[in-house]
Coordinates of C-alpha atoms and ligand atoms in Angstrom, one line a residue:
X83 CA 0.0 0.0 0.0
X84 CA 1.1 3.4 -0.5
X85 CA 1.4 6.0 1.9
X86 CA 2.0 9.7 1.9
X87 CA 5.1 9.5 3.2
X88 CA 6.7 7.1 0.8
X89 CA 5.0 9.1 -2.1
X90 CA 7.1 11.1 -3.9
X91 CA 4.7 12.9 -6.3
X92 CA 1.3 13.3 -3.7
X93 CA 0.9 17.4 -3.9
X94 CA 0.6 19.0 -0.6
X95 CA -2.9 19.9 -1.7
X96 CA -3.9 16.4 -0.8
X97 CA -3.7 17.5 2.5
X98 CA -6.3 20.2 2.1
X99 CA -9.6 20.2 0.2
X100 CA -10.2 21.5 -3.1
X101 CA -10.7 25.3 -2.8
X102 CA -8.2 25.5 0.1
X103 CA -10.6 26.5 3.2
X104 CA -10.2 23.9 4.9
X105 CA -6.8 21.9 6.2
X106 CA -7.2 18.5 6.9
X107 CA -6.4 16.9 10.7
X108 CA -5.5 14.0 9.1
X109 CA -2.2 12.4 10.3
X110 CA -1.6 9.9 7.3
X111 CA -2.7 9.0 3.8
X112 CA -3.3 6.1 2.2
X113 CA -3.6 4.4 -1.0
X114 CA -4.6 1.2 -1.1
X115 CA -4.5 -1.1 -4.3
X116 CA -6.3 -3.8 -3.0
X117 CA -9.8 -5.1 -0.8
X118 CA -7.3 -6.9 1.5
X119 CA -5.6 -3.0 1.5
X120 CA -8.9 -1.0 2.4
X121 CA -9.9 -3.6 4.7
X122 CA -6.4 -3.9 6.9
X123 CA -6.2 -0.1 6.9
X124 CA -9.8 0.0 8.3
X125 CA -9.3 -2.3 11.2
X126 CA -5.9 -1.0 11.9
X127 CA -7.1 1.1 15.4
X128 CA -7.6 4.4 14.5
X129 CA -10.4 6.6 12.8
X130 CA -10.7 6.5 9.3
X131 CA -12.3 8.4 6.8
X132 CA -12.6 7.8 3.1
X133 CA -11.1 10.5 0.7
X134 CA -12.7 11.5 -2.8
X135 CA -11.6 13.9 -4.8
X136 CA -11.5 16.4 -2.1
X137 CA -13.9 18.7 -3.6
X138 CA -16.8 19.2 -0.7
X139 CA -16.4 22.6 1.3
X140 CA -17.0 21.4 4.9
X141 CA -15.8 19.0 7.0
X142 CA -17.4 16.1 5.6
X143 CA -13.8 14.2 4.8
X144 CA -12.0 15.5 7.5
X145 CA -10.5 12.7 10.1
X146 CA -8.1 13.3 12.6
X147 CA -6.7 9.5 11.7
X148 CA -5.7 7.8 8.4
X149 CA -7.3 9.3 5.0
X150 CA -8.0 6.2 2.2
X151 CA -7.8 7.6 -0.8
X152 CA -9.1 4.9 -3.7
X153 CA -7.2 7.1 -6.9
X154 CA -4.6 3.9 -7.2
X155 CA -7.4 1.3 -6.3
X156 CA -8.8 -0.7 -9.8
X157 CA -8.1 2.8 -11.9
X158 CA -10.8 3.3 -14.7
X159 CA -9.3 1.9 -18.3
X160 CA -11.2 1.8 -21.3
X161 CA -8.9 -1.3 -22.5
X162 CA -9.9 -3.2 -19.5
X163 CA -13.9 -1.2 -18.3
X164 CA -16.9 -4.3 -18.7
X165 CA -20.7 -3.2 -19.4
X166 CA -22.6 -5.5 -18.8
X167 CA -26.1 -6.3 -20.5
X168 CA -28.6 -8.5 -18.4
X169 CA -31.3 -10.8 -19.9
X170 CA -33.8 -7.6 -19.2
X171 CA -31.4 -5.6 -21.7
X172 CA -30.3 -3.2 -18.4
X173 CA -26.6 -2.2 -19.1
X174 CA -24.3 -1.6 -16.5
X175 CA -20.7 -0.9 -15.2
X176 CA -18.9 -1.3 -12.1
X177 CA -16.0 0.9 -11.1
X178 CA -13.9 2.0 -8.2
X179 CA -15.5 4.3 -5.9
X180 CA -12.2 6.6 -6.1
X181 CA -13.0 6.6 -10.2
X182 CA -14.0 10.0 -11.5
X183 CA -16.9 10.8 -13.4
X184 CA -14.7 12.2 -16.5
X185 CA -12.5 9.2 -16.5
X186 CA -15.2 6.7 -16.6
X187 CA -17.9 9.2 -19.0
X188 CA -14.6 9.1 -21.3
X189 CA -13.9 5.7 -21.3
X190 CA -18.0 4.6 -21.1
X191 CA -18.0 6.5 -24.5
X192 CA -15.3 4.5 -25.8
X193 CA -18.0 1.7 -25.5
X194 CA -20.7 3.3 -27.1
X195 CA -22.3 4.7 -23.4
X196 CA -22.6 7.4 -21.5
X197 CA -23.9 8.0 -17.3
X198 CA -27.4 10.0 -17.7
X199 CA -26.4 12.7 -16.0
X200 CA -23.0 14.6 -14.1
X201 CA -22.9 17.5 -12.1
X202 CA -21.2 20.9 -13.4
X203 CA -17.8 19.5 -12.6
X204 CA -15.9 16.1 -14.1
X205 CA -13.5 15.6 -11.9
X206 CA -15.3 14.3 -8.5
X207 CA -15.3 10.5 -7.5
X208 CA -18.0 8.3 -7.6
X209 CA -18.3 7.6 -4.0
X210 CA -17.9 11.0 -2.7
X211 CA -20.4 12.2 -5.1
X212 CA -23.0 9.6 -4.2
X213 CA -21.9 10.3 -0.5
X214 CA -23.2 13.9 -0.6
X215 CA -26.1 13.8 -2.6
X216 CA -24.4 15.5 -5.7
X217 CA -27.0 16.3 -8.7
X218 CA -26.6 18.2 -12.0
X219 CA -30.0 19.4 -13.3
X220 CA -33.5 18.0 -15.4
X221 CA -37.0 17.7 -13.6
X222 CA -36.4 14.0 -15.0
X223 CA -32.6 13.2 -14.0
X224 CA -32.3 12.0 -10.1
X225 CA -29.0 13.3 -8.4
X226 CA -25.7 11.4 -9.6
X227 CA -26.8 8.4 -6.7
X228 CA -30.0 7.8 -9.0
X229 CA -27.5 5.6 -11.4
X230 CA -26.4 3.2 -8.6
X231 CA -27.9 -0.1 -8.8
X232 CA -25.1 -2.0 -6.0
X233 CA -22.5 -0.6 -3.8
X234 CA -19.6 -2.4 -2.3
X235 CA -19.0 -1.5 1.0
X236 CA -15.8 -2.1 3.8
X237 CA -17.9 -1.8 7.2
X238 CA -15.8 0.0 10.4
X239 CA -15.3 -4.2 11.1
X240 CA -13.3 -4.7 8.2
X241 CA -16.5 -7.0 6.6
X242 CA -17.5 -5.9 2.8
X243 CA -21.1 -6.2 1.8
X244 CA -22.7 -5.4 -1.3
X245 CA -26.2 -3.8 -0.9
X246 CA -27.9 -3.7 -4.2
X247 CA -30.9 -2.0 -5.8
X248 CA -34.3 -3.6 -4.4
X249 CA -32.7 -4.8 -1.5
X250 CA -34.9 -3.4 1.4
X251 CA -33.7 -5.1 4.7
X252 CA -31.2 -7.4 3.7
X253 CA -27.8 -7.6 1.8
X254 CA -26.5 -10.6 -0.1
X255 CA -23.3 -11.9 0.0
X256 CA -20.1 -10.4 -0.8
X257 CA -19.3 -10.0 -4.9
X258 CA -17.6 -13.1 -6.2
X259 CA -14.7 -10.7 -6.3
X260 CA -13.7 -10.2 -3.1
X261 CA -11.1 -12.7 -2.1
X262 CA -12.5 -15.9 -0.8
X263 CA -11.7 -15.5 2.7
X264 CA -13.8 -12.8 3.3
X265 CA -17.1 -13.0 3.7
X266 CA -20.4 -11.0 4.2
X267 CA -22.2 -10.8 7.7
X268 CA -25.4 -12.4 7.7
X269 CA -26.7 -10.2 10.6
X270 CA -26.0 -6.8 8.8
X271 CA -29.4 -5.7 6.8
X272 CA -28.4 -2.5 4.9
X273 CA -31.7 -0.8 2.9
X274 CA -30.5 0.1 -0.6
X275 CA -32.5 3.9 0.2
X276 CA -30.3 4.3 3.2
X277 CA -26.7 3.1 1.8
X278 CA -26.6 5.3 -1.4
X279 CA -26.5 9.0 -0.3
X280 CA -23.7 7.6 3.1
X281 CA -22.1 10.4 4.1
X282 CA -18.7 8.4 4.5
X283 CA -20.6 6.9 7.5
X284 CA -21.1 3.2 6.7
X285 CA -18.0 2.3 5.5
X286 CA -15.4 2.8 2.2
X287 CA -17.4 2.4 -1.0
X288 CA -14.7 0.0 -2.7
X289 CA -16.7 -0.5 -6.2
X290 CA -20.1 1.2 -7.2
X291 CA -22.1 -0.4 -10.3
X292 CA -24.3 2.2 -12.1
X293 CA -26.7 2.1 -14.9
X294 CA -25.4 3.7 -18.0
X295 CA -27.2 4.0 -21.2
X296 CA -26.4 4.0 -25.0
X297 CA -24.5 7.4 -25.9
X298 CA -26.6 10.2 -26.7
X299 CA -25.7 14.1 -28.2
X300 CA -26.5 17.3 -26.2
X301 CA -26.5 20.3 -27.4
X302 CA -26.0 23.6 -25.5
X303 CA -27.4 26.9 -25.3
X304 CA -27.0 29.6 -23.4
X305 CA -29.4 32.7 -23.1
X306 CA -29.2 36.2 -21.6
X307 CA -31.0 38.3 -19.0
X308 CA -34.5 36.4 -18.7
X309 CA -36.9 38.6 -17.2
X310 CA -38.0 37.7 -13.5
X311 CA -41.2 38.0 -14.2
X312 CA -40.7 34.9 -17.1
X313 CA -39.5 33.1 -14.4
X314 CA -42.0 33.7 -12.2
X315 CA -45.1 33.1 -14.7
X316 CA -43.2 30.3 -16.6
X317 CA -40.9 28.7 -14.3
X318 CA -42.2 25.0 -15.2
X319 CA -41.5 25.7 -19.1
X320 CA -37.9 27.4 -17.5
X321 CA -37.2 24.9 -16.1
X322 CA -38.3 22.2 -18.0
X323 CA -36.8 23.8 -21.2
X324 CA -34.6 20.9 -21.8
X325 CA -33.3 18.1 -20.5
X326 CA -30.7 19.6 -18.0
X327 CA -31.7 23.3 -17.2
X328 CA -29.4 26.0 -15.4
X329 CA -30.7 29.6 -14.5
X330 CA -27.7 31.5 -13.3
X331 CA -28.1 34.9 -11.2
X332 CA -26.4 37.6 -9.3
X333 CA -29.9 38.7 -8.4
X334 CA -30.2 42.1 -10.4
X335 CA -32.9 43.7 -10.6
X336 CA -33.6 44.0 -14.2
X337 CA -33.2 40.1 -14.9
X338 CA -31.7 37.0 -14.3
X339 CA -28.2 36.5 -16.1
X340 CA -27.9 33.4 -18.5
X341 CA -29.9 30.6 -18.6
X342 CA -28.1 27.2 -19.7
X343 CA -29.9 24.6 -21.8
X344 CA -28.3 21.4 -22.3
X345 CA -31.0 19.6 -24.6
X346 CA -30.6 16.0 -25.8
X347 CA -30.5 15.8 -29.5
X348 CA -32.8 12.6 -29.9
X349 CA -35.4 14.3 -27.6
X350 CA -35.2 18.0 -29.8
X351 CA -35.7 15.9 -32.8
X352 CA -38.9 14.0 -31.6
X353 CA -40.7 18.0 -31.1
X354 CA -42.3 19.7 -33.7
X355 CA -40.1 22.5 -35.2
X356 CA -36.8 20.1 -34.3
X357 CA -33.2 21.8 -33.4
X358 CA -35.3 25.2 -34.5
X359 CA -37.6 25.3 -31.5
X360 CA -34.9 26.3 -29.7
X361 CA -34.9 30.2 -31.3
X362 CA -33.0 33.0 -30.1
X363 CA -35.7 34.1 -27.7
X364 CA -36.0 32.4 -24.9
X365 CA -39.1 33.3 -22.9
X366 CA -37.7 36.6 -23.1
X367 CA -34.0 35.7 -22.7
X368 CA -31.8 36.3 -25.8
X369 CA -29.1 33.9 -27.1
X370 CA -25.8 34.4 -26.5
X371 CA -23.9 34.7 -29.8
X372 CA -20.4 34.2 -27.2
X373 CA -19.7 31.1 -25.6
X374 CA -20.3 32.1 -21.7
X375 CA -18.7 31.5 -17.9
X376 CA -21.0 31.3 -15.7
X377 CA -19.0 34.0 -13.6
X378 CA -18.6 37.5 -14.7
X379 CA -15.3 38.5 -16.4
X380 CA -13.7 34.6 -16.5
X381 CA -13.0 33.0 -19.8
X382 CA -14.9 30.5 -21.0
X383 CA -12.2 27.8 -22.5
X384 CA -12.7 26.1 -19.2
X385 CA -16.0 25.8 -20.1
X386 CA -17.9 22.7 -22.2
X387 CA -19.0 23.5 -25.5
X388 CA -21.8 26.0 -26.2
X389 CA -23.4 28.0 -28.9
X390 CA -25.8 25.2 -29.8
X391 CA -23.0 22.5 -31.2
X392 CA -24.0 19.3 -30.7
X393 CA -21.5 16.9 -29.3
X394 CA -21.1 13.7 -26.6
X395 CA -23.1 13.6 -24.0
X396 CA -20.2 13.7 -21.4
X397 CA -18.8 17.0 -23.1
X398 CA -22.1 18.7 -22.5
X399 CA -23.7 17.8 -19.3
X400 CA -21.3 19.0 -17.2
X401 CA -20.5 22.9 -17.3
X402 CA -16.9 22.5 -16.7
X403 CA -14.2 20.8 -18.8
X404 CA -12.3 18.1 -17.1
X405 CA -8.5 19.8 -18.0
X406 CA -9.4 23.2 -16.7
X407 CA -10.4 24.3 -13.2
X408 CA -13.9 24.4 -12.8
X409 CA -16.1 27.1 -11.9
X410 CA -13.1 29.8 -9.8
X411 CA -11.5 28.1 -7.3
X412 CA -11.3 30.9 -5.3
X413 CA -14.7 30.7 -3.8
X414 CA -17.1 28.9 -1.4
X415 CA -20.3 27.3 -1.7
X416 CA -23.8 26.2 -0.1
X417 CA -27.1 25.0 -1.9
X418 CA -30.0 24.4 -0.7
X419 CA -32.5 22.1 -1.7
X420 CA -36.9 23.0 -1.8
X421 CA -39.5 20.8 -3.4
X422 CA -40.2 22.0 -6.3
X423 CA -43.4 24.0 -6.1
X424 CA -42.2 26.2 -4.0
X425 CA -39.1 27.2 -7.0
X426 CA -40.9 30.8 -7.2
X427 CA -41.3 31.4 -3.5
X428 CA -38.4 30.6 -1.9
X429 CA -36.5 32.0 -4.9
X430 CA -38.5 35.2 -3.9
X431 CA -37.9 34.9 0.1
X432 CA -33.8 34.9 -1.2
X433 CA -34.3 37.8 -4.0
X434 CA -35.7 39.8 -0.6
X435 CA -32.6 39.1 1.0
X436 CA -30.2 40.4 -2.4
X437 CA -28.8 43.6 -0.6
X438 CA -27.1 41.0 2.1
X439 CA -26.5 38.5 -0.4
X440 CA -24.7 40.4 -3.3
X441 CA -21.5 41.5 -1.8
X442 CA -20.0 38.0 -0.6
X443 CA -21.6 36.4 -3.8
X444 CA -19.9 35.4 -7.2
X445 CA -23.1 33.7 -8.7
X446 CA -26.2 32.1 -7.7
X447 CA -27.3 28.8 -10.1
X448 CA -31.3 27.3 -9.7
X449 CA -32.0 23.6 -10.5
X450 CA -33.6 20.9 -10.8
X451 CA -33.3 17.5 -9.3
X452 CA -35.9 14.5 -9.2
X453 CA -37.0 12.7 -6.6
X454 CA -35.1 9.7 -5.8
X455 CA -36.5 8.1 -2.3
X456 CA -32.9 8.1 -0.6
X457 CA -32.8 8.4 2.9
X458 CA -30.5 11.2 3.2
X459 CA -31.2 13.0 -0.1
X460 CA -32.3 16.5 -0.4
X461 CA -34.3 15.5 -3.1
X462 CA -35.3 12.1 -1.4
X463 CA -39.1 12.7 -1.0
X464 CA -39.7 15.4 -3.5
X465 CA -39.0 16.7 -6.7
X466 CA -36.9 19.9 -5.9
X467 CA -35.3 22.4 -6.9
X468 CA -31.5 23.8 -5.9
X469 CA -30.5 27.6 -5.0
X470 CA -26.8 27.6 -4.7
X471 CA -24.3 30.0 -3.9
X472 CA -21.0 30.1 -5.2
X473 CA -19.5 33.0 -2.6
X474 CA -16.3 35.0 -2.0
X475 CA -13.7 33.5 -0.2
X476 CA -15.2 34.9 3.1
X477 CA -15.9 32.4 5.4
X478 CA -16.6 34.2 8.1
X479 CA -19.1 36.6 6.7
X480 CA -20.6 33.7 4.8
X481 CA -21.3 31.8 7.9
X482 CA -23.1 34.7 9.7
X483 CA -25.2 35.1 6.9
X484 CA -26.1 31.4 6.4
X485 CA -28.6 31.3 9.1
X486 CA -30.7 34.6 8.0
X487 CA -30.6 32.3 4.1
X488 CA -31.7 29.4 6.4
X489 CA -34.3 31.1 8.2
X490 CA -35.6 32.5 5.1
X491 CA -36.2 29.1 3.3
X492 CA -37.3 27.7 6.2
X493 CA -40.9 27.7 5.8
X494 CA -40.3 25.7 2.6
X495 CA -38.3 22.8 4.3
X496 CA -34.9 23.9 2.7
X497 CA -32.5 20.9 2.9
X498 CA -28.6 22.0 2.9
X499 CA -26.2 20.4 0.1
X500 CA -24.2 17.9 2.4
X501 CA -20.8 18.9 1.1
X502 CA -21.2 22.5 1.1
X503 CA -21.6 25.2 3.6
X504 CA -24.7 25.2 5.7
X505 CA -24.9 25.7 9.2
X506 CA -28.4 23.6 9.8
X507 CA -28.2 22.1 13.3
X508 CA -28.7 18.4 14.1
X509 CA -32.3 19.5 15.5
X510 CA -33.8 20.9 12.4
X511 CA -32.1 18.1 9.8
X512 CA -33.9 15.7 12.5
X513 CA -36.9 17.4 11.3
X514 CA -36.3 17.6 8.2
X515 CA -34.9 13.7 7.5
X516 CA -37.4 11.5 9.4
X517 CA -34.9 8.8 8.9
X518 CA -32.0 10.5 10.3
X519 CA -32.0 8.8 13.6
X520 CA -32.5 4.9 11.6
X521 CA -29.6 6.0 9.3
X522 CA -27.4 6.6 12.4
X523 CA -28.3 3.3 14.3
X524 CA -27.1 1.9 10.5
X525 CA -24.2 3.6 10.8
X526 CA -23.8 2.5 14.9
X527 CA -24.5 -1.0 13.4
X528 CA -21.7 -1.1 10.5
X529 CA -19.3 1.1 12.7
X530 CA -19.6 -0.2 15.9
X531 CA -16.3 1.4 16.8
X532 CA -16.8 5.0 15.2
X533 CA -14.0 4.5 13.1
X534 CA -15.7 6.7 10.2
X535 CA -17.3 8.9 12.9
X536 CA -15.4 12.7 12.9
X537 CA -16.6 16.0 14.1
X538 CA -19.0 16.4 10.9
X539 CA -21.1 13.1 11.2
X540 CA -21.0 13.9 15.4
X541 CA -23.0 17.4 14.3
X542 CA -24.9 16.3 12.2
X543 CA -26.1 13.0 13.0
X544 CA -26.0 13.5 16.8
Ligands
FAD287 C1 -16.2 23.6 -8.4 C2 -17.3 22.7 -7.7 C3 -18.5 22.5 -8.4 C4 -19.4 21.6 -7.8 N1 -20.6 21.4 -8.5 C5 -21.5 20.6 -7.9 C6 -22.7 20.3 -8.6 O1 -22.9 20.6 -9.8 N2 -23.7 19.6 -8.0 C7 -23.5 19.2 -6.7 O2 -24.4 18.6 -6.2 N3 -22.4 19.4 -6.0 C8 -21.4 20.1 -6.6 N4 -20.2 20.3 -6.0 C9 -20.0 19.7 -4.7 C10 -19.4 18.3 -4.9 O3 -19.9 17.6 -5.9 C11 -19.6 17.4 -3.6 O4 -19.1 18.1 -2.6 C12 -19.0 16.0 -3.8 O5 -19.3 15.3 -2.6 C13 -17.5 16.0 -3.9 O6 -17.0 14.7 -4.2 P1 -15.5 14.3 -3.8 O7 -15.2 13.1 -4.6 O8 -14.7 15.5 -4.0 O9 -15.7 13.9 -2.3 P2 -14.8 14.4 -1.0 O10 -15.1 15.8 -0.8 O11 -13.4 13.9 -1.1 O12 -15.6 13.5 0.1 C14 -17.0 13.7 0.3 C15 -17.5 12.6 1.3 O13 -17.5 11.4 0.6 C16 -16.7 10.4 1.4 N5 -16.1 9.5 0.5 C17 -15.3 9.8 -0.5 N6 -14.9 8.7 -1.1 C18 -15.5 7.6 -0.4 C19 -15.4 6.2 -0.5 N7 -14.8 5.6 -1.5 N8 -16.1 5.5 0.4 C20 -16.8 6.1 1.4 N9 -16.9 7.5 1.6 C21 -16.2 8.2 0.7 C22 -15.8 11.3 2.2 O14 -15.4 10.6 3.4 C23 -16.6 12.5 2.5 O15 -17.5 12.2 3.6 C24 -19.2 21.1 -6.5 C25 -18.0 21.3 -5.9 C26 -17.0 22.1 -6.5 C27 -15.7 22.3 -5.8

């Protein structure tokens, strides 16, 4: 196994996350190449905590133990990726949980398949996406967990299980890969609803199979300054313009910025007027003859192709390009989630708030995820719809201001983006996840020694 300290090339920056506000506690690193690996480093005596691409803004991945990180275990590989067709026809593929999205979207395409949806950035892992409830956009498309149909899972015991779609109360038996010797407890029952959105809390996600379908072409266009009273009269047909939808704002008064539509070339087809319903009005909103960043004054090479060219699926759906840094970098971010028909209200309770909001703020984005039944999803019981913030690097102002956001949403049962800001209290996310306190007698159950367990999960689990 390798570790941090006999590893020439790890970058400092593994020891911090992604946009650099937070320094990990973590006293070791860890690579494992192997289940054996995972599985000795998880019963070795101290916490633990699973590390994905490091890209959530809280503490979520902290540890003050060893961090695992899976980016040398079973790397994605076109030459050597399987998708595998069952006698119902349902196609899928099982990877690493370290893998990123653009690695396996890249290679999946090499096979003539693409994931149905990713969020605005490539370059996050599997696991750690699934772990937070990460979501890209469509009233149709579930959050990036709505693909997994098993998860392979190294309990704080050292046991793996696989839980699999369907299964309510009971997990069968280890995968015929896992070496021999080890084998699945028959007294743990892990519900597929609980296990997908995890939190880090039930173990290290070692291989994650998800759906994937045959390729498909998206094209993308982008519209300016949509009136806010379009949104407000029309925000179904907004929002349901295509098949990903993203309605960016910095909350001025005249109108909304840019709206981004990501519709799927077979689905444009199949309307009456084709590729040309999609004018150069949009409710309103005129096309953008420039290819756009969401954030004012930054270039948009980093961003996936626009101005209505249709391309893969994989260089579409997310709004960042995998060789570029997404969105700034130098910035913060909190989202939270509100069933759907209240988009228009609570949008309006936050446009009240604009004069607080605007000077810590780089861009707000609005979008839509479907409901997906998780346990721990913001999304889980309702269709809903996202108001993120991407701030200023000004943590402290941020955080004082989160509550009054909070407070304002509250009377639509806003649920915070588990790997972004949010300062929600145990209390209230007991309200607002009924099965909050089964999920952490799960975790009690799979973790009986709180190896996963850090200062995050003890806030917000209780
Ligand atoms: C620029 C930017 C854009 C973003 N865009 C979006 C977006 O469009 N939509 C959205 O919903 N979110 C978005 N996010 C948030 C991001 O997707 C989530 O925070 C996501 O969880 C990050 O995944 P990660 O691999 O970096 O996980 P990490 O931050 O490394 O870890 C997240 C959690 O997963 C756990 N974990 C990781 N790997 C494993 C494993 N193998 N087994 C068990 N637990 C594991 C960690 O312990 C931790 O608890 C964005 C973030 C950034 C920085």
């Amino acid at each position: 196994m390798v570790s941090v300290t006999d590893d020439v090339s790890t970058q400092t920056t593994d020891r911090s996350n992604w946009a650099g506000n937070l320094e990990y506690r973590a006293v070791d690193l860890l690579r494992p190449t192997t289940l054996e690996e995972v599985r000795e480093a998880v019963t070795s005596g101290g916490p633990v905590r699973a590390l994905g691409s490091r890209h959530c803004f809280n503490d979520i991945a902290d540890t003050t133990g060893t961090h695992l990180s899976l980016d040398r275990f079973e790397p994605v590989d076109a030459s050597t990726l399987v998708v595998d067709t069952d006698a119902s026809g349902a196609t899928t593929v099982t990877v690493s949980g370290g893998a990123r999205y653009g690695d396996l979207a890249t290679a999946l395409f090499e096979h003539g398949y693409a994931v149905p949806n990713l969020a605005s950035l490539p370059h996050i892992s599997v696991a750690g996406a699934i772990a937070t409830a990460t979501h890209g956009s469509g009233v149709t498309n579930q959050g990036l967990g709505g693909a997994v149909v098993a998860l392979e899972i190294v309990t704080g015991t050292g046991e793996v299980l696989t839980v699999r779609r369907g299964d309510t109360a009971s997990t069968g038996p280890s995968t015929s890969t896992a070496p021999s010797d080890i084998t699945a407890p028959s007294d743990h029952t892990v519900p597929f609803d609980a296990a997908v959105v995890h939190l880090g809390a039930l173990g290290v996600v070692t291989r994650v199979t998800l759906a994937v379908e045959p390729t498909f072409e998206v094209r993308q266009d982008v519209f300016v300054d949509l009136p806010w009273e379009s949104f407000e009269r029309d925000v179904d047909a907004v929002l349901g313009a295509a098949y990903s939808v993203s309605v960016f704002t910095r909350w001025r008064d005249d109108a909304m910025d840019q709206v981004w539509l990501k519709s799927r070339v077979d689905e444009l087809e199949s309307r009456p007027g084709g590729a040309l319903a999609l004018g150069e009005d949009f409710h309103g909103a005129r096309r953008s003859p420039v290819p756009l960043h969401p954030l004012p004054g930054i270039s948009a090479e980093s961003c996936t192709e626009q101005l209505g060219v249709a391309g893969p699926a994989h260089e579409r759906l997310a709004h960042f390009r995998m060789a570029f840094t997404p969105s700034n970098g130098d910035e913060l971010q909190s989202e939270y989630l509100v069933p759907r028909q209240h988009a228009v209200a609570a949008v309006a309770a936050v446009r009240a708030l604009r004069d607080r909001i605007v000077p810590l703020l780089q861009v707000t984005e609005i979008r839509t995820v479907a409901a997906d039944g998780f346990w721990l999803s913001p999304s889980g019981a309702q269709d809903a719809v996202g108001i993120h913030f991407t701030w200023l690097q000004r943590q402290d102002e941020v955080e004082a201001l989160l509550p009054v956001i909070e407070e304002a949403l509250a009377p639509f049962d806003a649920r915070p983006h588990w790997g972004k800001l949010f300062t929600t209290d145990q209390a209230r996310l007991a309200e607002l996840y009924p099965r909050l306190a089964e999920f952490r007698e799960l975790a009690a159950r799979l973790d009986p020694q709180g190896v996963f367990r850090n200062d995050y999960l003890r806030r917000v689990l209780g």
